[in-house]
Amino acid sequence: VSSKRKGSTALSKIALIVEDSPTLRREIMETLADVSLFFRFLEAGDGVEGLRLALDNPVDIILCDLVMPRMDGFRFTQLLRARKELHDVPIIMLTGEGDSEMKVRGLEIGANDYITKPFDRGELIARVKVHLKIKELQDELRNANRLLTELSNTDPLTSLYNRRFLFESFGKELQRAARKKGELAVLILDIDHFKKINDGYGHQQGDLVLARVAGTLLSHLRNYDIPARYGGEEFVVILPDSSLKDAMMVAERLRTAVSDMTFPLPMNGLKVTASFGVAAYSPSGANTVDALIREADAALYVAKSGGRNRVVAAPGG
Ligand code: GH3
Ligand code: MG
Ligand code: MG
Ligand code: MG
């Protein structure tokens, strides 16, 4: 979603200049062109035009006049800051010499800095550089945080969600179902005779099978389903907005998909199957995470003892 707005490298940066005086716009562009920070300048004569350009282009910094026709710099800044994707584009206001009150107001509504007109070239360049740098560091930090969050929610072997995330989102989905009087189902699957795969081909090949099964699950689920690695060779899938009957169909589809999988050497010819237990939320019955997991687990046990490679629903549902 945000690739358009990702921190761009120096040579690909875009500056937007929102200023009603064409002369001043030219001066600013010439000054900044001297230090080759930007590959493109966008010009707007008022806030309306500026806003349109900011929405249509991945701008890295905005220099903005305050007094302009149609829409002034304050309104422009307010509207810009209201957009999530433009929330942290640095804005440097271009203000008159003594406009202390205006500077304060501008900073309060979301501008990052100001520069007084007529501007000093060295100062303009220095301030622009500072704010580009801050923005770059912010982007790096955000990306690092995003990566950390992703890692803390992910099982490294299968790339599915891990147990921690499973329980966290299970609780949320359950609350949502209860609040909206909606449906929610869960399925547990456990690979059949997985020990034999490890024993026959080694632990590493066993790992490969786990990753492949995970991939098969992913490719047969809707993107708002939540598939997680529950334990060694056990997986749990939360199915929002699904009845027991819906979930039984999903489980059956997954069961077939797993049993249809083929493997490269040395596991060519290997057939993998899994057993499934399915349970659904009901306001008066299984209405906690623990109860739902317990019911699905009991159904899984029945599937195992009934001969494996099958789907069993929890009674009641
Ligand atoms: P069942 O059909 O009753 O489920 O038989 P099973 O052999 O699959 O069940 P069991 O629970 O006895 O064995 C599960 C095995 O999964 C035992 C364990 O060594 C193996 N295992 C657990 N985690 C991993 C893992 O991360 N990688 C590999 N390769 N094996 C794992
Ligand atoms: Mg003006
Ligand atoms: Mg097991
Ligand atoms: Mg097993």
GROMACS .gro file of C-alpha atoms and ligand atoms in nm:
model
  351
    1VAL     CA    1   0.000   0.000   0.000
    2SER     CA    2   0.270   0.243   0.097
    3SER     CA    3   0.534   0.167  -0.166
    4LYS     CA    4   0.443   0.495  -0.327
    5ARG     CA    5   0.531   0.678  -0.011
    6LYS     CA    6   0.836   0.482   0.100
    7GLY     CA    7   1.146   0.685   0.176
    8SER     CA    8   1.293   0.756  -0.161
    9THR     CA    9   1.662   0.799  -0.225
   10ALA     CA   10   1.809   1.148  -0.267
   11LEU     CA   11   1.804   1.144  -0.645
   12SER     CA   12   1.438   1.050  -0.666
   13LYS     CA   13   1.303   1.303  -0.422
   14ILE     CA   14   1.018   1.535  -0.507
   15ALA     CA   15   0.962   1.882  -0.359
   16LEU     CA   16   0.627   2.055  -0.373
   17ILE     CA   17   0.625   2.434  -0.363
   18VAL     CA   18   0.292   2.594  -0.278
   19GLU     CA   19   0.330   2.969  -0.321
   20ASP     CA   20   0.125   3.225  -0.511
   21SER     CA   21   0.424   3.430  -0.625
   22PRO     CA   22   0.580   3.274  -0.936
   23THR     CA   23   0.898   3.474  -0.877
   24LEU     CA   24   0.942   3.329  -0.532
   25ARG     CA   25   0.867   2.979  -0.657
   26ARG     CA   26   1.140   3.018  -0.918
   27GLU     CA   27   1.389   3.146  -0.660
   28ILE     CA   28   1.320   2.851  -0.431
   29MET     CA   29   1.356   2.600  -0.713
   30GLU     CA   30   1.679   2.757  -0.835
   31THR     CA   31   1.823   2.753  -0.485
   32LEU     CA   32   1.736   2.390  -0.426
   33ALA     CA   33   1.837   2.285  -0.777
   34ASP     CA   34   2.191   2.407  -0.697
   35VAL     CA   35   2.241   2.133  -0.437
   36SER     CA   36   2.075   1.861  -0.648
   37LEU     CA   37   1.859   1.720  -0.370
   38PHE     CA   38   1.557   1.676  -0.592
   39PHE     CA   39   1.487   1.525  -0.925
   40ARG     CA   40   1.152   1.696  -0.955
   41PHE     CA   41   0.978   2.012  -0.842
   42LEU     CA   42   0.601   2.048  -0.837
   43GLU     CA   43   0.453   2.395  -0.828
   44ALA     CA   44   0.116   2.512  -0.702
   45GLY     CA   45  -0.020   2.865  -0.687
   46ASP     CA   46  -0.261   2.799  -0.400
   47GLY     CA   47  -0.368   2.539  -0.145
   48VAL     CA   48  -0.627   2.375  -0.369
   49GLU     CA   49  -0.374   2.302  -0.640
   50GLY     CA   50  -0.115   2.207  -0.379
   51LEU     CA   51  -0.345   1.954  -0.219
   52ARG     CA   52  -0.424   1.792  -0.551
   53LEU     CA   53  -0.052   1.760  -0.633
   54ALA     CA   54   0.029   1.624  -0.287
   55LEU     CA   55  -0.241   1.358  -0.323
   56ASP     CA   56  -0.129   1.254  -0.671
   57ASN     CA   57   0.248   1.246  -0.618
   58PRO     CA   58   0.481   1.086  -0.363
   59VAL     CA   59   0.618   1.419  -0.241
   60ASP     CA   60   0.905   1.417   0.007
   61ILE     CA   61   0.882   1.773   0.135
   62ILE     CA   62   0.648   2.070   0.102
   63LEU     CA   63   0.736   2.439   0.110
   64CYS     CA   64   0.420   2.632   0.170
   65ASP     CA   65   0.322   2.996   0.169
   66LEU     CA   66   0.065   3.109   0.425
   67VAL     CA   67  -0.123   3.390   0.251
   68MET     CA   68  -0.263   3.265  -0.080
   69PRO     CA   69  -0.586   3.303  -0.277
   70ARG     CA   70  -0.861   3.033  -0.272
   71MET     CA   71  -0.706   2.822   0.004
   72ASP     CA   72  -0.441   2.957   0.240
   73GLY     CA   73  -0.147   2.768   0.391
   74PHE     CA   74  -0.324   2.696   0.721
   75ARG     CA   75  -0.622   2.527   0.561
   76PHE     CA   76  -0.386   2.345   0.323
   77THR     CA   77  -0.179   2.214   0.615
   78GLN     CA   78  -0.489   2.107   0.808
   79LEU     CA   79  -0.637   1.918   0.516
   80LEU     CA   80  -0.304   1.758   0.435
   81ARG     CA   81  -0.251   1.638   0.790
   82ALA     CA   82  -0.597   1.486   0.792
   83ARG     CA   83  -0.484   1.237   0.528
   84LYS     CA   84  -0.314   0.934   0.676
   85GLU     CA   85  -0.078   0.890   0.383
   86LEU     CA   86   0.035   1.253   0.405
   87HIS     CA   87   0.057   1.264   0.779
   88ASP     CA   88   0.432   1.297   0.806
   89VAL     CA   89   0.545   1.471   0.492
   90PRO     CA   90   0.755   1.760   0.625
   91ILE     CA   91   0.601   2.105   0.570
   92ILE     CA   92   0.812   2.418   0.586
   93MET     CA   93   0.606   2.738   0.595
   94LEU     CA   94   0.716   3.047   0.409
   95THR     CA   95   0.628   3.337   0.638
   96GLY     CA   96   0.676   3.712   0.650
   97GLU     CA   97   0.943   3.873   0.865
   98GLY     CA   98   0.753   3.952   1.185
   99ASP     CA   99   0.457   3.712   1.165
  100SER     CA  100   0.522   3.553   1.502
  101GLU     CA  101   0.156   3.470   1.561
  102MET     CA  102   0.121   3.307   1.221
  103LYS     CA  103   0.432   3.098   1.274
  104VAL     CA  104   0.299   2.969   1.603
  105ARG     CA  105  -0.041   2.891   1.454
  106GLY     CA  106   0.118   2.712   1.159
  107LEU     CA  107   0.339   2.501   1.380
  108GLU     CA  108   0.042   2.417   1.601
  109ILE     CA  109  -0.167   2.284   1.316
  110GLY     CA  110   0.106   2.060   1.185
  111ALA     CA  111   0.380   2.244   0.998
  112ASN     CA  112   0.729   2.129   1.091
  113ASP     CA  113   0.922   2.451   1.050
  114TYR     CA  114   0.918   2.792   0.887
  115ILE     CA  115   1.149   3.014   0.694
  116THR     CA  116   1.105   3.389   0.667
  117LYS     CA  117   1.078   3.577   0.341
  118PRO     CA  118   1.294   3.709   0.184
  119PHE     CA  119   1.477   3.386   0.256
  120ASP     CA  120   1.847   3.328   0.295
  121ARG     CA  121   1.958   3.064   0.044
  122GLY     CA  122   2.193   2.884   0.280
  123GLU     CA  123   1.927   2.868   0.549
  124LEU     CA  124   1.663   2.734   0.311
  125ILE     CA  125   1.894   2.455   0.197
  126ALA     CA  126   1.996   2.370   0.553
  127ARG     CA  127   1.638   2.348   0.679
  128VAL     CA  128   1.524   2.140   0.384
  129LYS     CA  129   1.812   1.898   0.444
  130VAL     CA  130   1.732   1.868   0.814
  131HIS     CA  131   1.368   1.781   0.748
  132LEU     CA  132   1.449   1.534   0.472
  133LYS     CA  133   1.688   1.364   0.714
  134ILE     CA  134   1.431   1.349   0.994
  135LYS     CA  135   1.175   1.205   0.754
  136GLU     CA  136   1.424   0.943   0.638
  137LEU     CA  137   1.499   0.838   0.995
  138GLN     CA  138   1.127   0.821   1.075
  139ASP     CA  139   1.067   0.599   0.774
  140GLU     CA  140   1.353   0.370   0.872
  141LEU     CA  141   1.218   0.343   1.224
  142ARG     CA  142   0.869   0.269   1.101
  143ASN     CA  143   0.995  -0.002   0.868
  144ALA     CA  144   1.206  -0.156   1.142
  145ASN     CA  145   0.906  -0.157   1.375
  146ARG     CA  146   0.686  -0.311   1.109
  147LEU     CA  147   0.941  -0.586   1.055
  148LEU     CA  148   0.969  -0.650   1.429
  149THR     CA  149   0.592  -0.676   1.467
  150GLU     CA  150   0.577  -0.915   1.175
  151LEU     CA  151   0.855  -1.129   1.317
  152SER     CA  152   0.695  -1.142   1.661
  153ASN     CA  153   0.371  -1.271   1.504
  154THR     CA  154   0.522  -1.524   1.266
  155ASP     CA  155   0.630  -1.884   1.293
  156PRO     CA  156   0.972  -1.888   1.122
  157LEU     CA  157   0.950  -2.238   0.972
  158THR     CA  158   0.609  -2.207   0.807
  159SER     CA  159   0.563  -1.827   0.785
  160LEU     CA  160   0.214  -1.876   0.927
  161TYR     CA  161   0.107  -1.688   1.240
  162ASN     CA  162   0.250  -1.822   1.562
  163ARG     CA  163   0.068  -1.933   1.876
  164ARG     CA  164   0.102  -1.596   2.044
  165PHE     CA  165  -0.068  -1.415   1.759
  166LEU     CA  166  -0.328  -1.691   1.728
  167PHE     CA  167  -0.452  -1.646   2.082
  168GLU     CA  168  -0.439  -1.270   2.059
  169SER     CA  169  -0.652  -1.256   1.744
  170PHE     CA  170  -0.875  -1.543   1.852
  171GLY     CA  171  -0.980  -1.340   2.155
  172LYS     CA  172  -1.054  -1.037   1.939
  173GLU     CA  173  -1.252  -1.236   1.680
  174LEU     CA  174  -1.453  -1.400   1.953
  175GLN     CA  175  -1.544  -1.065   2.107
  176ARG     CA  176  -1.642  -0.936   1.767
  177ALA     CA  177  -1.862  -1.239   1.699
  178ALA     CA  178  -2.030  -1.200   2.038
  179ARG     CA  179  -2.085  -0.827   1.994
  180LYS     CA  180  -2.225  -0.856   1.642
  181LYS     CA  181  -2.411  -1.179   1.707
  182GLY     CA  182  -2.200  -1.319   1.427
  183GLU     CA  183  -2.048  -1.654   1.345
  184LEU     CA  184  -1.699  -1.783   1.407
  185ALA     CA  185  -1.548  -2.126   1.358
  186VAL     CA  186  -1.215  -2.284   1.429
  187LEU     CA  187  -1.044  -2.590   1.292
  188ILE     CA  188  -0.749  -2.785   1.419
  189LEU     CA  189  -0.551  -3.015   1.197
  190ASP     CA  190  -0.278  -3.256   1.283
  191ILE     CA  191  -0.063  -3.431   1.025
  192ASP     CA  192  -0.111  -3.807   1.029
  193HIS     CA  193   0.183  -4.028   1.124
  194PHE     CA  194   0.421  -3.740   1.096
  195LYS     CA  195   0.676  -3.924   1.307
  196LYS     CA  196   0.713  -4.173   1.024
  197ILE     CA  197   0.810  -3.894   0.785
  198ASN     CA  198   1.078  -3.773   1.024
  199ASP     CA  199   1.196  -4.128   1.082
  200GLY     CA  200   1.197  -4.217   0.715
  201TYR     CA  201   1.348  -3.905   0.560
  202GLY     CA  202   1.503  -3.712   0.845
  203HIS     CA  203   1.402  -3.408   1.042
  204GLN     CA  204   1.499  -3.161   0.770
  205GLN     CA  205   1.271  -3.322   0.514
  206GLY     CA  206   1.005  -3.327   0.786
  207ASP     CA  207   1.046  -2.951   0.817
  208LEU     CA  208   1.000  -2.919   0.444
  209VAL     CA  209   0.673  -3.110   0.465
  210LEU     CA  210   0.552  -2.875   0.740
  211ALA     CA  211   0.633  -2.571   0.528
  212ARG     CA  212   0.461  -2.722   0.225
  213VAL     CA  213   0.149  -2.810   0.423
  214ALA     CA  214   0.143  -2.453   0.553
  215GLY     CA  215   0.164  -2.324   0.196
  216THR     CA  216  -0.123  -2.549   0.092
  217LEU     CA  217  -0.338  -2.419   0.378
  218LEU     CA  218  -0.262  -2.059   0.285
  219SER     CA  219  -0.351  -2.105  -0.079
  220HIS     CA  220  -0.689  -2.254   0.009
  221LEU     CA  221  -0.805  -1.997   0.263
  222ARG     CA  222  -0.967  -1.657   0.233
  223ASN     CA  223  -0.737  -1.372   0.318
  224TYR     CA  224  -0.918  -1.284   0.639
  225ASP     CA  225  -0.890  -1.638   0.777
  226ILE     CA  226  -0.617  -1.673   1.035
  227PRO     CA  227  -0.394  -1.978   0.991
  228ALA     CA  228  -0.142  -2.045   1.265
  229ARG     CA  229   0.108  -2.307   1.367
  230TYR     CA  230  -0.032  -2.434   1.693
  231GLY     CA  231   0.240  -2.685   1.780
  232GLY     CA  232   0.490  -2.914   1.611
  233GLU     CA  233   0.274  -3.057   1.331
  234GLU     CA  234  -0.055  -2.912   1.440
  235PHE     CA  235  -0.221  -2.610   1.286
  236VAL     CA  236  -0.520  -2.400   1.387
  237VAL     CA  237  -0.725  -2.189   1.150
  238ILE     CA  238  -0.970  -1.928   1.276
  239LEU     CA  239  -1.254  -1.876   1.032
  240PRO     CA  240  -1.437  -1.547   1.093
  241ASP     CA  241  -1.798  -1.522   0.972
  242SER     CA  242  -1.820  -1.899   0.931
  243SER     CA  243  -2.075  -2.145   1.063
  244LEU     CA  244  -1.989  -2.501   1.161
  245LYS     CA  245  -2.116  -2.612   0.822
  246ASP     CA  246  -1.900  -2.356   0.637
  247ALA     CA  247  -1.598  -2.462   0.838
  248MET     CA  248  -1.663  -2.830   0.765
  249MET     CA  249  -1.651  -2.748   0.394
  250VAL     CA  250  -1.328  -2.555   0.435
  251ALA     CA  251  -1.175  -2.839   0.634
  252GLU     CA  252  -1.280  -3.090   0.371
  253ARG     CA  253  -1.123  -2.874   0.101
  254LEU     CA  254  -0.800  -2.851   0.301
  255ARG     CA  255  -0.799  -3.223   0.371
  256THR     CA  256  -0.824  -3.300  -0.002
  257ALA     CA  257  -0.559  -3.042  -0.089
  258VAL     CA  258  -0.313  -3.188   0.163
  259SER     CA  259  -0.368  -3.543   0.043
  260ASP     CA  260  -0.316  -3.430  -0.318
  261MET     CA  261   0.027  -3.282  -0.245
  262THR     CA  262   0.330  -3.431  -0.417
  263PHE     CA  263   0.693  -3.396  -0.314
  264PRO     CA  264   1.028  -3.384  -0.490
  265LEU     CA  265   1.306  -3.639  -0.432
  266PRO     CA  266   1.381  -3.798  -0.198
  267MET     CA  267   1.017  -3.783  -0.086
  268ASN     CA  268   0.867  -3.855  -0.428
  269GLY     CA  269   0.575  -4.088  -0.388
  270LEU     CA  270   0.514  -3.975  -0.031
  271LYS     CA  271   0.150  -3.924   0.058
  272VAL     CA  272   0.072  -3.688   0.342
  273THR     CA  273  -0.267  -3.673   0.509
  274ALA     CA  274  -0.408  -3.481   0.802
  275SER     CA  275  -0.698  -3.517   1.043
  276PHE     CA  276  -0.929  -3.230   1.127
  277GLY     CA  277  -1.144  -3.124   1.420
  278VAL     CA  278  -1.393  -2.840   1.371
  279ALA     CA  279  -1.590  -2.635   1.623
  280ALA     CA  280  -1.803  -2.323   1.607
  281TYR     CA  281  -1.884  -2.042   1.844
  282SER     CA  282  -2.223  -2.041   2.006
  283PRO     CA  283  -2.341  -1.778   2.258
  284SER     CA  284  -2.468  -2.040   2.500
  285GLY     CA  285  -2.208  -2.312   2.443
  286ALA     CA  286  -1.851  -2.280   2.322
  287ASN     CA  287  -1.806  -1.910   2.383
  288THR     CA  288  -1.447  -1.882   2.502
  289VAL     CA  289  -1.118  -1.942   2.323
  290ASP     CA  290  -1.039  -2.230   2.556
  291ALA     CA  291  -1.378  -2.396   2.509
  292LEU     CA  292  -1.360  -2.369   2.130
  293ILE     CA  293  -1.009  -2.512   2.114
  294ARG     CA  294  -1.107  -2.788   2.354
  295GLU     CA  295  -1.409  -2.884   2.140
  296ALA     CA  296  -1.209  -2.877   1.816
  297ASP     CA  297  -0.935  -3.080   1.982
  298ALA     CA  298  -1.185  -3.341   2.103
  299ALA     CA  299  -1.325  -3.368   1.748
  300LEU     CA  300  -0.970  -3.407   1.616
  301TYR     CA  301  -0.918  -3.693   1.859
  302VAL     CA  302  -1.228  -3.864   1.721
  303ALA     CA  303  -1.096  -3.812   1.365
  304LYS     CA  304  -0.767  -3.975   1.464
  305SER     CA  305  -0.922  -4.274   1.634
  306GLY     CA  306  -1.175  -4.311   1.353
  307GLY     CA  307  -0.895  -4.386   1.106
  308ARG     CA  308  -0.728  -4.045   1.030
  309ASN     CA  309  -0.743  -3.844   0.703
  310ARG     CA  310  -1.091  -3.720   0.791
  311VAL     CA  311  -1.288  -3.424   0.921
  312VAL     CA  312  -1.499  -3.444   1.236
  313ALA     CA  313  -1.728  -3.176   1.376
  314ALA     CA  314  -1.767  -3.108   1.745
  315PRO     CA  315  -2.114  -3.209   1.866
  316GLY     CA  316  -2.355  -2.925   1.924
  317GLY     CA  317  -2.172  -2.647   1.737
  318GH3     P1  318  -0.067  -3.902   1.459
  318GH3     O1  319  -0.122  -3.950   1.330
  318GH3     O2  320  -0.131  -3.972   1.575
  318GH3     O3  321  -0.075  -3.755   1.472
  318GH3     O4  322   0.086  -3.945   1.461
  318GH3     P2  323   0.210  -3.850   1.458
  318GH3     O5  324   0.329  -3.934   1.434
  318GH3     O6  325   0.189  -3.740   1.363
  318GH3     O7  326   0.203  -3.784   1.602
  318GH3     P3  327   0.306  -3.758   1.715
  318GH3     O8  328   0.247  -3.648   1.797
  318GH3     O9  329   0.338  -3.886   1.785
  318GH3    O10  330   0.434  -3.707   1.644
  318GH3     C1  331   0.453  -3.578   1.604
  318GH3     C2  332   0.595  -3.564   1.563
  318GH3    O11  333   0.622  -3.437   1.507
  318GH3     C3  334   0.691  -3.579   1.678
  318GH3     C4  335   0.790  -3.468   1.662
  318GH3    O12  336   0.924  -3.516   1.660
  318GH3     C5  337   0.759  -3.410   1.528
  318GH3     N1  338   0.781  -3.267   1.522
  318GH3     C6  339   0.735  -3.171   1.604
  318GH3     N2  340   0.777  -3.049   1.565
  318GH3     C7  341   0.855  -3.069   1.456
  318GH3     C8  342   0.927  -2.982   1.371
  318GH3    O13  343   0.932  -2.860   1.388
  318GH3     N3  344   0.996  -3.036   1.266
  318GH3     C9  345   0.996  -3.171   1.244
  318GH3     N4  346   1.063  -3.217   1.140
  318GH3     N5  347   0.928  -3.255   1.325
  318GH3    C10  348   0.858  -3.206   1.428
  319MG      MG  349   0.134   3.467  -0.064
  320MG      MG  350   0.045  -3.388   1.700
  321MG      MG  351   0.034  -3.600   1.399
   0.00000   0.00000   0.00000
